Each structure stands twice: as C-alpha cells, then as structure tokens.
Coordinates of C-alpha atoms and ligand atoms in Angstrom, one line a residue:
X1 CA 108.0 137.3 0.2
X2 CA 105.8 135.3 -2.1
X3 CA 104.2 137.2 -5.1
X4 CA 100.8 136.2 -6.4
X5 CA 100.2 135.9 -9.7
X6 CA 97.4 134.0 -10.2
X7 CA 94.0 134.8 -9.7
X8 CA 92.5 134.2 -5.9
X9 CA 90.7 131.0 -5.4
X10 CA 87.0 130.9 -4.2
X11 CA 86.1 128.7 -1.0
X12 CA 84.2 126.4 -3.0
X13 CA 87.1 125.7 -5.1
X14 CA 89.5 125.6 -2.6
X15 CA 86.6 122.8 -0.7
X16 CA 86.8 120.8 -3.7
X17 CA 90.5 120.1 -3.9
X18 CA 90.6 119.7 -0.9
X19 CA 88.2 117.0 -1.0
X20 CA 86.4 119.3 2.0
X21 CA 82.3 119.7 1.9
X22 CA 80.9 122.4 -0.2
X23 CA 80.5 125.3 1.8
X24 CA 77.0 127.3 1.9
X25 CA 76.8 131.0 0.1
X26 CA 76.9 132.0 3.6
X27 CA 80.0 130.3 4.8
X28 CA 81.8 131.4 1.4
X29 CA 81.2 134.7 2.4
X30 CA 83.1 134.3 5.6
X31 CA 85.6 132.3 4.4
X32 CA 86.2 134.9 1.1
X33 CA 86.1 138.0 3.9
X34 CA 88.7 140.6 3.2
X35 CA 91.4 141.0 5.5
X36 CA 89.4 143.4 8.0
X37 CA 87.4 142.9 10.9
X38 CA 84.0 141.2 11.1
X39 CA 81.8 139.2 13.0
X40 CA 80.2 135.8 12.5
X41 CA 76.8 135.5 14.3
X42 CA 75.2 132.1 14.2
X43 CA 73.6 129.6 16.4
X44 CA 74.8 126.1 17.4
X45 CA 76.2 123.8 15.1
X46 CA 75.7 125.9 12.1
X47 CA 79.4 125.6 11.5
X48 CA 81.4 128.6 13.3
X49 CA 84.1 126.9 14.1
X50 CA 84.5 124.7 10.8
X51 CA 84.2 128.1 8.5
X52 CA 86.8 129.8 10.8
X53 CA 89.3 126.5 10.1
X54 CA 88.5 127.0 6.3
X55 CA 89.0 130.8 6.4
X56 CA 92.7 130.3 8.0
X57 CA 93.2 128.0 4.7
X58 CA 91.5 130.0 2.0
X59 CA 94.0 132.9 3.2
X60 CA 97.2 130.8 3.1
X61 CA 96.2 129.0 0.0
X62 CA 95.6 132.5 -1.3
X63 CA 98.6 133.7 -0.2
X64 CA 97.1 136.8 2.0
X65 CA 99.1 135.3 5.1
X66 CA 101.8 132.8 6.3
X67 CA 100.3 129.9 8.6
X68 CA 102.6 131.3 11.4
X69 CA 101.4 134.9 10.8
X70 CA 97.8 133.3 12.4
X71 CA 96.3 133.6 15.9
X72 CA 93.2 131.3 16.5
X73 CA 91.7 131.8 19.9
X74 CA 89.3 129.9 21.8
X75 CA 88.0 129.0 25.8
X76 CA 89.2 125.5 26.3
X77 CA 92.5 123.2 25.9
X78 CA 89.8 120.8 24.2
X79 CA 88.3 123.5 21.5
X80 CA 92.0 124.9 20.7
X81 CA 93.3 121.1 20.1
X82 CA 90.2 120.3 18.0
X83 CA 90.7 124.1 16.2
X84 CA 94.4 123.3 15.6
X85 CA 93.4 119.7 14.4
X86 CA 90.7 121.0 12.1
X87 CA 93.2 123.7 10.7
X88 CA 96.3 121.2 10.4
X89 CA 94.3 118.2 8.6
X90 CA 93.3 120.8 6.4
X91 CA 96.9 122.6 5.8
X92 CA 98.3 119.1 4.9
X93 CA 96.1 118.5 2.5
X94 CA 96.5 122.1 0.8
X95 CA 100.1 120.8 1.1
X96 CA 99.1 117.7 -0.4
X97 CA 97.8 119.3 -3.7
X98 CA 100.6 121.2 -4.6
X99 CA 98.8 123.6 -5.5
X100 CA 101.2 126.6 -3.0
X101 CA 104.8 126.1 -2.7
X102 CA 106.2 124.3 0.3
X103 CA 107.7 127.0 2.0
X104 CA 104.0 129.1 1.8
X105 CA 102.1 125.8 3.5
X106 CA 104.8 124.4 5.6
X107 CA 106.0 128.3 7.3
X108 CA 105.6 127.6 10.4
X109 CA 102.2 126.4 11.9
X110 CA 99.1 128.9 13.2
X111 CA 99.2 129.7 16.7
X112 CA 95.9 128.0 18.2
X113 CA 95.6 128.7 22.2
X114 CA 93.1 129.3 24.5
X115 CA 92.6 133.1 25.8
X116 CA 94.1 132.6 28.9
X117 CA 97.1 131.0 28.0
X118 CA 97.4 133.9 25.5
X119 CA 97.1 136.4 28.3
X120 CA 99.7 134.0 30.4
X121 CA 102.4 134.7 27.3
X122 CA 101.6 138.4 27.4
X123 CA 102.3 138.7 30.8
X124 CA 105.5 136.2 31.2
X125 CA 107.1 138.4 28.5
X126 CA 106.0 142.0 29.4
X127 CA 105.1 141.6 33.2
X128 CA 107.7 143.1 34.8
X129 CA 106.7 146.6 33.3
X130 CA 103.8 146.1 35.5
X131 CA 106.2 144.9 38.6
X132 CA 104.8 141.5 38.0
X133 CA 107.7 138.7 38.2
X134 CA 107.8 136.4 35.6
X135 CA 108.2 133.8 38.5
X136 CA 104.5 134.5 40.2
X137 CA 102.9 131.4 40.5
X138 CA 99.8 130.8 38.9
X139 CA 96.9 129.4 41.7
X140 CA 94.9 126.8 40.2
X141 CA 91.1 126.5 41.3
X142 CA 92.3 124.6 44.3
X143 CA 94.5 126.4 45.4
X144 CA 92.7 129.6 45.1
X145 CA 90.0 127.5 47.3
X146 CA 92.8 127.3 50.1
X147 CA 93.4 130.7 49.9
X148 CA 90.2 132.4 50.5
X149 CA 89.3 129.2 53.2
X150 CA 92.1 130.6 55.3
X151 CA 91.1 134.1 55.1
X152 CA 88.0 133.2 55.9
X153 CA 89.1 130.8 58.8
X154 CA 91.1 133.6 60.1
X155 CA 88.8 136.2 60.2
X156 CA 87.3 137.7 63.2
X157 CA 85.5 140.8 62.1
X158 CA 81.6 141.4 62.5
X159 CA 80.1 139.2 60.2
X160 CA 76.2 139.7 61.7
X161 CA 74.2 140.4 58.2
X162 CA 76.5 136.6 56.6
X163 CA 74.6 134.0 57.2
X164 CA 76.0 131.5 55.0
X165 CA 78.5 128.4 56.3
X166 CA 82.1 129.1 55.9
X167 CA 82.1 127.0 52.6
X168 CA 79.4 129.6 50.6
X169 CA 81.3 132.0 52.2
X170 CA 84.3 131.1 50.4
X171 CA 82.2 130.5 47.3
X172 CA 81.2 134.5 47.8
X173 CA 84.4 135.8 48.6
X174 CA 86.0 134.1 45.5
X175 CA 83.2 135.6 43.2
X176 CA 83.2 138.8 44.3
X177 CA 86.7 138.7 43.8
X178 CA 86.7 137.6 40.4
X179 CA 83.7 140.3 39.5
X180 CA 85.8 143.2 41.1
X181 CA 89.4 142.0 39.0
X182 CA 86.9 141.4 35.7
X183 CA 86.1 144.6 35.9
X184 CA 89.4 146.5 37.0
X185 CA 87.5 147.8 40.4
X186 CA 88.6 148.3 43.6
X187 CA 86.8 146.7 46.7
X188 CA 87.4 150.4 48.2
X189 CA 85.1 151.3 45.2
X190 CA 82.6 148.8 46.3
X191 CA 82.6 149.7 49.5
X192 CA 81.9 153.2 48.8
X193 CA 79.2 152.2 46.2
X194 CA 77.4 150.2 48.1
X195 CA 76.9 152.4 51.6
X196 CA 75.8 155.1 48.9
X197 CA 73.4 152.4 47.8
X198 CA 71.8 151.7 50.9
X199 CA 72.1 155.5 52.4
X200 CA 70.3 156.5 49.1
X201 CA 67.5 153.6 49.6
X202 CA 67.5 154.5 53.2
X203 CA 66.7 158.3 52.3
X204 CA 63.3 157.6 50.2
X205 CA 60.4 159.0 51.6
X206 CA 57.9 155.9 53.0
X207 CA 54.9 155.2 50.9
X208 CA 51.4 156.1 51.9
X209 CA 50.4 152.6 52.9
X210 CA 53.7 151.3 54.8
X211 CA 56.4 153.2 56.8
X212 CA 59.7 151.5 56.1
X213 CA 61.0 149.4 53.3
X214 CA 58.9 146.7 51.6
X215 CA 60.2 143.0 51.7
X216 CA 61.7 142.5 48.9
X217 CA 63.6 146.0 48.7
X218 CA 65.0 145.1 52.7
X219 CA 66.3 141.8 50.8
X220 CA 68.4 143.6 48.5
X221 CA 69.7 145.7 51.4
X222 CA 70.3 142.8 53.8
X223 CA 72.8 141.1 50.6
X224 CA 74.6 144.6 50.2
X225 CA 75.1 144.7 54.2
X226 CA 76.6 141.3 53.7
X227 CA 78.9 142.2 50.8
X228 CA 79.9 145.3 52.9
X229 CA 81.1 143.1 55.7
X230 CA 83.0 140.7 53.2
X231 CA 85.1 143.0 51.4
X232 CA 87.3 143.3 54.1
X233 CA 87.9 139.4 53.3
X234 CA 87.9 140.0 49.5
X235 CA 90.8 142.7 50.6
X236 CA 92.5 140.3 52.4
X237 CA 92.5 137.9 50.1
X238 CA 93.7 139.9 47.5
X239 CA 96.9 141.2 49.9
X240 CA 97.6 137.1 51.0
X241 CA 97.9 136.7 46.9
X242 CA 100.6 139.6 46.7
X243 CA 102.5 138.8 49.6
X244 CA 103.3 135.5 48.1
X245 CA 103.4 136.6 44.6
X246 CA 100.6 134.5 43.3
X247 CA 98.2 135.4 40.7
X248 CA 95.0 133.4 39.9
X249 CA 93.6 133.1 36.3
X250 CA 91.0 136.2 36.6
X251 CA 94.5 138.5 38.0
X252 CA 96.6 137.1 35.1
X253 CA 93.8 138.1 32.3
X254 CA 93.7 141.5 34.3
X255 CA 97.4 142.2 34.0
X256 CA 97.5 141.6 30.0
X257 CA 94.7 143.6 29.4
X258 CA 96.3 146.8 31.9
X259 CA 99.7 146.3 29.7
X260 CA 98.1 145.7 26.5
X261 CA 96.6 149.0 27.3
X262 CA 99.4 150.8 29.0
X263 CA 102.5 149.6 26.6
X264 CA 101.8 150.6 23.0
X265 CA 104.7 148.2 22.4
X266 CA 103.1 145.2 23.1
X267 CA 100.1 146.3 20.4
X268 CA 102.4 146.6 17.6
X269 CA 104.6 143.8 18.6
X270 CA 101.4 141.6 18.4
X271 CA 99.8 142.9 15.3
X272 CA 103.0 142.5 13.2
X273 CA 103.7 139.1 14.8
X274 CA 99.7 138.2 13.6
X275 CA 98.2 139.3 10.1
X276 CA 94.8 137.4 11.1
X277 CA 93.4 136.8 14.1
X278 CA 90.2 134.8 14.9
X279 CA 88.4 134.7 17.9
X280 CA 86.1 131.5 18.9
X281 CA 83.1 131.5 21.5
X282 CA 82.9 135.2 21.3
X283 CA 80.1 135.7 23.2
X284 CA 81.7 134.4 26.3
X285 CA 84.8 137.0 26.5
X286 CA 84.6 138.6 29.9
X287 CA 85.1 142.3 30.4
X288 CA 88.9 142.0 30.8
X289 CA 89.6 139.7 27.7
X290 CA 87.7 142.6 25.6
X291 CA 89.5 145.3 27.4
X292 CA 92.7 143.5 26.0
X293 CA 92.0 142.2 22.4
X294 CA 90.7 145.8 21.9
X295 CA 93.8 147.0 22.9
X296 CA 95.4 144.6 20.7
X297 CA 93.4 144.6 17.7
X298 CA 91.1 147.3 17.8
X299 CA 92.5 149.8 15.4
X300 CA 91.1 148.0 12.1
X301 CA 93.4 144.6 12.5
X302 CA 91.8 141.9 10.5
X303 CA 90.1 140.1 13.4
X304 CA 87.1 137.5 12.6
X305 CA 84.9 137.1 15.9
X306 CA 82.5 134.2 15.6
X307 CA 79.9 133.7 18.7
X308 CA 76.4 132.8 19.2
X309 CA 74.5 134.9 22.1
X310 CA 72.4 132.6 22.7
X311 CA 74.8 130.2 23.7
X312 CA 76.9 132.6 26.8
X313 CA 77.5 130.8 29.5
X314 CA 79.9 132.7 31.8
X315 CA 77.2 135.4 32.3
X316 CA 78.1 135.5 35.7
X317 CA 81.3 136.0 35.3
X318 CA 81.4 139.1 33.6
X319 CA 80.7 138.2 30.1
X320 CA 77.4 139.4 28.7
X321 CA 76.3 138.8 24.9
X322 CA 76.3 142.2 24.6
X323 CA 79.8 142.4 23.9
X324 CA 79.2 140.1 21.1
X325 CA 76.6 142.8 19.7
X326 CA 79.1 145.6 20.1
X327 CA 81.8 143.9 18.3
X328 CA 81.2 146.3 15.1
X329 CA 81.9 149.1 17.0
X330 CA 84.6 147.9 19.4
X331 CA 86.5 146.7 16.3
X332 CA 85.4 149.1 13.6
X333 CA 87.1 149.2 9.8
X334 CA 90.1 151.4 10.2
X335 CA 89.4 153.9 7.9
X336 CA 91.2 156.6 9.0
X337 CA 88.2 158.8 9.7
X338 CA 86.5 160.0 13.4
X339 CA 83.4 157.8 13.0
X340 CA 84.8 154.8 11.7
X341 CA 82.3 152.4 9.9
X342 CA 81.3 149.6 12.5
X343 CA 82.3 145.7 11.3
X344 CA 80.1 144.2 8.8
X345 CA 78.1 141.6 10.6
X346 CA 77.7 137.8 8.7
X347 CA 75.5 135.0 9.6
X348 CA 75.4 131.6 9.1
X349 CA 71.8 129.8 9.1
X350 CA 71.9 126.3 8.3
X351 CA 72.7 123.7 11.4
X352 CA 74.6 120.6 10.5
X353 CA 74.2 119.4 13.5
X354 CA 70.3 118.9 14.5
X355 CA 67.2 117.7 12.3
X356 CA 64.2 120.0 11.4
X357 CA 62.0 118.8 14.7
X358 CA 65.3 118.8 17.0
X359 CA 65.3 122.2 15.7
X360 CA 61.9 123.3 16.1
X361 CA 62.3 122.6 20.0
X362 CA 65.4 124.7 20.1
X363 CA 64.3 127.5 18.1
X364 CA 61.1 128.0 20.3
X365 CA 63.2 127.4 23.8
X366 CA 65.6 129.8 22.5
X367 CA 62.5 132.3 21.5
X368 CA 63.0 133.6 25.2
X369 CA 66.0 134.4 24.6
X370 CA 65.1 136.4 21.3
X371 CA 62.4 138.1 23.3
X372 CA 65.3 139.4 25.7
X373 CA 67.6 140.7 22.8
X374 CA 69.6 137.9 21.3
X375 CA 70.0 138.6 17.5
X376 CA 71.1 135.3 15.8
X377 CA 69.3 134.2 12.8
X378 CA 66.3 131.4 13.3
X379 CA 68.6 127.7 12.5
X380 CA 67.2 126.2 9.6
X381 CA 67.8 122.5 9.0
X382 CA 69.6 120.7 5.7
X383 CA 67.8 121.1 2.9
X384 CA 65.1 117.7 3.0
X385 CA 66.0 117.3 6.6
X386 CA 63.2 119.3 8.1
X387 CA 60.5 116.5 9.4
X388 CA 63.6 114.1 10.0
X389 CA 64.3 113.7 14.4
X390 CA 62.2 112.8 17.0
X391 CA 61.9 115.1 20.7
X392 CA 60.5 113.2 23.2
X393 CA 59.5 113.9 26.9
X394 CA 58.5 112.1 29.5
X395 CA 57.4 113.2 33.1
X396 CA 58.5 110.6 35.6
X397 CA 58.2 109.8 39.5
X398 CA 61.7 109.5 40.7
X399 CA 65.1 110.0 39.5
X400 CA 65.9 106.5 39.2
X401 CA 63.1 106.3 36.8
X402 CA 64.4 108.9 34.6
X403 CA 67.7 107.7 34.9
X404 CA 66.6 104.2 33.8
X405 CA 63.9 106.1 30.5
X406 CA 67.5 107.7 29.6
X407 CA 69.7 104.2 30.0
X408 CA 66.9 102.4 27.7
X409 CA 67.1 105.0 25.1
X410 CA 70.8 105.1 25.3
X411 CA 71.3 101.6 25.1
X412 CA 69.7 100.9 22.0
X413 CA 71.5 104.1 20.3
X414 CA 74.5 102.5 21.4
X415 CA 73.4 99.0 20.0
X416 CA 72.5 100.8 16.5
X417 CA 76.6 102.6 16.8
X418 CA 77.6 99.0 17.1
X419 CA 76.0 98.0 13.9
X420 CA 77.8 101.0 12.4
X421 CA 81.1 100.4 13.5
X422 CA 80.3 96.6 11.8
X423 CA 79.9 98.3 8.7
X424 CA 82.5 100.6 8.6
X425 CA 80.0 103.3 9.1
X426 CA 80.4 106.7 10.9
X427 CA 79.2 106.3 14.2
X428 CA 76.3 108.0 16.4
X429 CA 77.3 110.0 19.8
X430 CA 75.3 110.8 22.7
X431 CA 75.6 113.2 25.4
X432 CA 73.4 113.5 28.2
X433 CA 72.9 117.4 29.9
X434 CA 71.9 117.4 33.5
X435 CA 70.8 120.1 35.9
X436 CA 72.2 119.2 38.9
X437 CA 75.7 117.4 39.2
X438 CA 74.1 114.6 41.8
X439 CA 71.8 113.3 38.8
X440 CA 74.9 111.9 37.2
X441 CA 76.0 109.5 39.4
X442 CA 72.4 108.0 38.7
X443 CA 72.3 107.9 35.2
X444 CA 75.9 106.6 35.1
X445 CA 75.1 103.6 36.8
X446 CA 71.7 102.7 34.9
X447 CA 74.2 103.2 31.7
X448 CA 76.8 101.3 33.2
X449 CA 74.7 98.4 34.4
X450 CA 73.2 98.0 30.2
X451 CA 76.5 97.9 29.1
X452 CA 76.6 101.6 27.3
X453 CA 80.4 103.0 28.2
X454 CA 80.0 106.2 30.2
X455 CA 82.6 109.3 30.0
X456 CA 81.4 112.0 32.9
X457 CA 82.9 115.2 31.8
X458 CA 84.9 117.1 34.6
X459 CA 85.6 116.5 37.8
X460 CA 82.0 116.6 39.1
X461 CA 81.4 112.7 38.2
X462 CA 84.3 111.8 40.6
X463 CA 83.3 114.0 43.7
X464 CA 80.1 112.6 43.9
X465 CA 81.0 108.9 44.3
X466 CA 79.9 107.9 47.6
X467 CA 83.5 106.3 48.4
X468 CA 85.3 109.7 47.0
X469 CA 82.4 111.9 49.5
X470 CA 83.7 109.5 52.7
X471 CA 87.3 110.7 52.3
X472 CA 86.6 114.0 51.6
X473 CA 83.9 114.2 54.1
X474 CA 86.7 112.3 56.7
X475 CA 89.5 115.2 55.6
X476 CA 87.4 118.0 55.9
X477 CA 85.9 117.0 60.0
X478 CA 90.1 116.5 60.8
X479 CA 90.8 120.2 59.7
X480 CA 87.6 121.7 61.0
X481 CA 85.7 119.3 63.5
X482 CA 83.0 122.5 62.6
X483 CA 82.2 121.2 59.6
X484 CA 78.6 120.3 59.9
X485 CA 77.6 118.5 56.6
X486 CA 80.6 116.9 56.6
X487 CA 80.5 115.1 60.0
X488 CA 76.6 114.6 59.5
X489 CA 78.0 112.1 56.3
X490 CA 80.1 110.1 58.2
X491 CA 77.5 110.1 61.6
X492 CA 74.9 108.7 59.6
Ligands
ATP1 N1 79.1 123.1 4.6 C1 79.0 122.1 5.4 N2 78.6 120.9 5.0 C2 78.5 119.8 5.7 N3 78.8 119.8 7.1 C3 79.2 120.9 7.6 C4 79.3 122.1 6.8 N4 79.7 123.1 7.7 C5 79.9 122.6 8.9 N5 79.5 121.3 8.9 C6 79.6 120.3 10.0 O1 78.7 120.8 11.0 C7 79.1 120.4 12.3 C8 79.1 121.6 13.2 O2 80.1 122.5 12.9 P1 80.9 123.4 13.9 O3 81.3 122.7 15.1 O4 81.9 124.2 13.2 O5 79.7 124.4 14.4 P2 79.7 125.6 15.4 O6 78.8 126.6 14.8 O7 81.1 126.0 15.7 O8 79.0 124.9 16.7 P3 79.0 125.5 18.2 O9 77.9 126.4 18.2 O10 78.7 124.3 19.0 O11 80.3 126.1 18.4 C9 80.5 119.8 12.1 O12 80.4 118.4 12.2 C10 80.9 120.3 10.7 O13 81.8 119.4 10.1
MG2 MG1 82.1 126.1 17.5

C-alpha cells in the first residue's frame, strides 16, 4: 500500500508535466471527479474519450488507484486499442517524470476491452453456474447467417402473411432474435403479445365513416401476422444453437448479464478486482449490457459513463439514448439511504475537432434531434475559430458526378497533406460518409483514378466489387438454383 503524503495534483498540473494540452475548466472537472459515479455528456469531438485517458492518469498519479485496479470499456477492437494507446503513452510519460514511484506507475497495466469481450470473460469464468460450457463456441456473423439460412431452408410451416425472399427472411429472423435475447424475452412471450395485439385491434368498434380497419392500421397488423408465423423459425433457431452448444454475440452478453445478476459473487469479485471503471460510447449500451454493468457497478462503484445521445447508433438494436439520460439513477451515489442521490451529470462544450461554420451545420442538423429529447450541450468551437471552415453542397445529376465533385475536392486535400508531410507538419485526414454501401465503389474509383489512396472501412467495400459479386452470385445459384437475384447477375 502506498501512502500519500503530498498534496493531490490538479489536471492542469498533471497536463503540464506531462507535456499534455491544457485541459478546459470543464474537462478538469471530469478529470478531478471524486471516486464516485458520474456521467460525461457531450457531443462529437469535444474530447470524451481524451478526458477519460487523462482521468485514468490523474488517479494513478494521485495515487487513488493502481493502473491494474482500472477497467476502461468501449464498443470496438479499434476504440479500446486507441483507449489503451492514449492511456499507455500517457502512463509512460507519468513514469517518465518520476514524479510516482515505479512500482505505483509500472503495477500492472489498465484493463482496456471492448464490452463484449468483457462479457465473453464473465461468462468463460462463471458460465457453468448457468450450465453454459466453457467450451461453447462462439458463432461469428457468418456463421450465425448459416444458421438461420438453414432453419429457414428447412422450414415448411404456413408462411402466407411473409412475403419477403428467403434472404430478408433471414435478415428478420436474426433481428428478431437478437431484439428478444436483448431483452431477456421469450418468443412464447411474443407470441402471446402479439395475438393480444391484433385480437385487441380486431375488437375496436368501426368508425362512423368506414367498417373495418383503415390502411395504415391493417399494415401494422399484416407485419404482426408475419412475425407470428416466424417465431416458430426464431424458436428453431434458438433450439439449433443449443443443440450444438453455440452462442452468438447477443446470447453471450445475455448470459453475463443473467449471472452478474444471479451470482452476487461475481459483483464483488469484480468490484474488488476494479477501483475505477469507465465506460466509452455510453449511449450505445443495449438493454443487456445495462442489465449487467448495473449489476456490476450499480451500488455507488466509481463508474465514469461518457456518451453523446446524439450520436446512438445501434438504436435498433436495443440501445436507446435514454439509458444514457438514466445513467444518474441507474448508478446513483451510494449513500446508504432509500432514495439515493442520482449521479452528478458534467458536460464538456468545446469541440476540437470541427471549426465554427462546420459546427453551425451540425448544431442545426442535430436541432432535430434536440427537438426529440437529446440533452447535450450546443458544441462551441475554439476560442477564435468560430468563422474558420467552409460547408459546401452541391446538387448533382448522377452519381458519377458526385463521385467525381468528391474525388476533386479530395485530391487537392490530399495534395495540401503532401505539402505537410514535406514540412514535417501534422497531416490532414479525410473521410467520406455514404448512405448507401454501392456509392463506395464509385467514389473509390474516381479517388483511385487521381491518385488519392483509398481505405474502405469494413467489409462492405469488398462485397461490392463486381468480380467479388460474380463468385458470390456463382456460389449462391449452386446451393439454391432459387436464388433469383443471384442467377439474374450472372444471366445478364
Ligand atoms: N483540451 C484539449 N486541447 C486540445 N485538444 C484537445 C483537448 N481535448 C481534446 N482534444 C483533442 O480533440 C480531439 C477529439 O477528442 P476525443 O476523440 O477525445 O473526442 P470525443 O468526444 O471522444 O469524440 P467522439 O464523440 O467522436 O467520441 C482529439 O484529437 C483530442 O486530442
Ligand atoms: Mg470518443
């Protein structure tokens, strides 16, 4: 155990020998938080992510906890390297100055994962309380695909209100799947929801101007008839996953939260094992992830939540900003009393990463979002910044013409990056956000063809290349010769 004797050292300080930027009053506060929960709301760029790296260092450097005795969680293998990397430079150079022993810097390093593979340790080490084997395979995306396509190959039930092709019906069956395990329901639960549903809509008296249901309503009923008829797939393809002993991402996050919440153990094995925890992209944790970090960390554990609502993405997938509002009360201050006092709530307001009219644009897109609820403090530029950017927009004919307005744009960002690099100069990046995944292919090539290199994120790049389509096109007509779109590719 290390004693402190001296005096605790502010953020700013701590910035300045470690020859890191100044942080803002408002990221001091963060950083300087005492060891309780709280909750960081801010909008893009406005440094979440960087105050959560100096806030694991401000605590070691202060002493408050060991590197090892810190859990940094975050949604991709990319964001936790870059987390980890952030938090390591910094820990080196804390190292660097001397200014902690050794043995306080250098315990151990900060555990930095994603949530899932969190939820993969929890349930390798405490499955089997759950009868879950620790040797269950894990089904990738893929493999999950091949799953439900066989169930759905298979199956010969009434399938009269579907009228979708066996692909979208896989599609379906695997999000309905995933919905139901988010949220710890039963397709028998479903099932008996739904008919009440439609019985219930069926029962209203008619309206004085039309007997029977109006359009719109008959289209809600017509997708619950469909759903009815494909749980018995989702059913299926939940019992073909058991009988091989194969769990898929959504089932694994499922079974840590049910044993986080069944097995007191694991909750105080955790908490003693971590004396801070902080939790990245809040605002996407689905239901299941919140049912288990609450049951982790939800009796007053120091846990710092940073998220933006504006910026949730997996709102189909169960998560919904409004578990990043409800954060104060999900992880209240443990103060021993029945109505514990909710999290204090911080915010962060200044964006390092956009000028003033970049800015602008987003804040008044965003202002929809605003209108429907998301509280996140207006972004305001760096100080002197505010009329520096340019937005512009242009309204073409084709997409080949957009493609190439992009390229030319591109190309002579890329040209001022070279002059940069000459210089020894940081450099400039660029990404380009499409819609649709077929626009890329497009705009790759008119990058390619002026010389700017191209990285396509994800696999979507590759599937779309007319030579990769052929093959998969070819594959698909010699395991179902039904495959319609497929065998129209390679007719035509
Ligand atoms: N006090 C500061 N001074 C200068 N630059 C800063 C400061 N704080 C953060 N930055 C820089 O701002 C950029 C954005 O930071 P960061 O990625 O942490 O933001 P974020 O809020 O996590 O973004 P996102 O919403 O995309 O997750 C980074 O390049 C970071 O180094
Ligand atoms: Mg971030």
């Amino acid at each position: 155990m290390t004693t402190i004797t001296r005096t605790i050292l502010g953020a700013a300080e701590l910035a300045g020998l470690l020859g890191q930027r100044a942080p803002t009053g408002e990221q001091a506060a963060v950083i300087e938080a005492p060891l309780e929960p709280g909750l960081v709301v801010a909008g893009a760029g406005s440094g979440k992510t960087e105050t959560m790296a100096a806030r694991v260092v401000w605590l070691i450097a202060n002493g408050l906890v060991r590197p090892d005795q810190v859990l940094g969680l975050t949604f991709t293998r990319k964001a936790a390297a870059e987390l980890s990397t952030r938090i390591g430079l910094r820990l080196r150079q804390l190292a660097a100055t001397r200014l902690v022993a050794d043995e306080v810097v250098l315990a151990g390093e900060p555990t930095v994962s994603t949530y899932h593979a969190y939820a993969g340790r929890i349930v390798a080490e405490h499955g089997v309380r759950l009868g879950v084997e620790p040797t269950s395979r894990l089904l990738t995306d893929a493999v999950r695909w091949q799953y439900a396509a066989r169930v759905v190959q298979v199956y010969d039930g009434d399938m009269s209100h579907v009228t979708m092709t066996p692909a979208s019906i896989t599609a379906h069956l695997l999000d309905l799947a995933d919905e139901l395990g988010e949220h710890f329901v039963e397709p028998a639960a479903l099932r008996r929801y739904t008919e009440q549903l439609i019985a219930g809509v069926r029962a209203l008296p008619d309206s004085s101007r039309k007997s029977g249901v109006y359009k719109d309503v008959q289209n809600v009923l017509t997708r619950q008839l469909a759903r009815l008829q494909l749980l018995p797939l989702v059913e299926q393809y939940i019992r073909s996953k058991r009988t091989t002993e194969a769990m898929d991402y959504g089932d694994q996050m499922g079974v840590a939260a049910r044993l986080a919440q069944e097995v007191a153990e694991i909750s105080r094995a955790e908490r003693s094992r971590y004396a801070a925890v902080l939790l990245d992209e809040y605002q996407d944790t689905s239901h299941s992830q919140l049912v288990l970090l609450r049951s982790l960390y939800g009796d007053g554990h120091p846990v710092t939540a940073v998220g933006d609502p504006c910026q949730s993405i997996y709102g189909w997938r169960g998560a919904s900003a409004g578990s990043l509002q409800r954060f104060p009360q999900h992880f209240p201050l443990a103060d021993g009393t029945l109505l514990p006092e909710p999290a204090p709530v911080r915010v962060l307001s200044t964006s390092w990463r956009n000028d003033g009219r970049i800015l602008d644009l987003a804040n008044a897109v965003a202002g929809e979002l605003r209108a429907h609820g998301a509280v996140v403090p207006v972004l305001a530029p760096v100080p002197g910044r505010a009329l520096d950017g340019t937005v512009r927009c242009a309204l073409l004919e084709t997409a080949q013409d957009e493609a190439q307005w992009i390229a030319s744009r591109l190309a002579e960002v890329w040209a001022e990056n070279q002059a940069l690099a000459a210089r020894d100069e940081p450099g400039l990046s660029a990404a380009v956000l499409t819609r649709r995944r077929s626009q890329q292919r497009v705009l790759e090539t008119a990058l390619r063809s002026r010389g700017v290199p191209v990285e396509v994120l994800g696999l979507g790049g590759l599937l779309d290349t007319p030579e990769v389509l052929d093959v998969v096109s070819t594959l698909r007509v010699a395991v179902d010769p039904g495959a319609g779109d497929a065998l129209l590719r390679l007719l035509s």
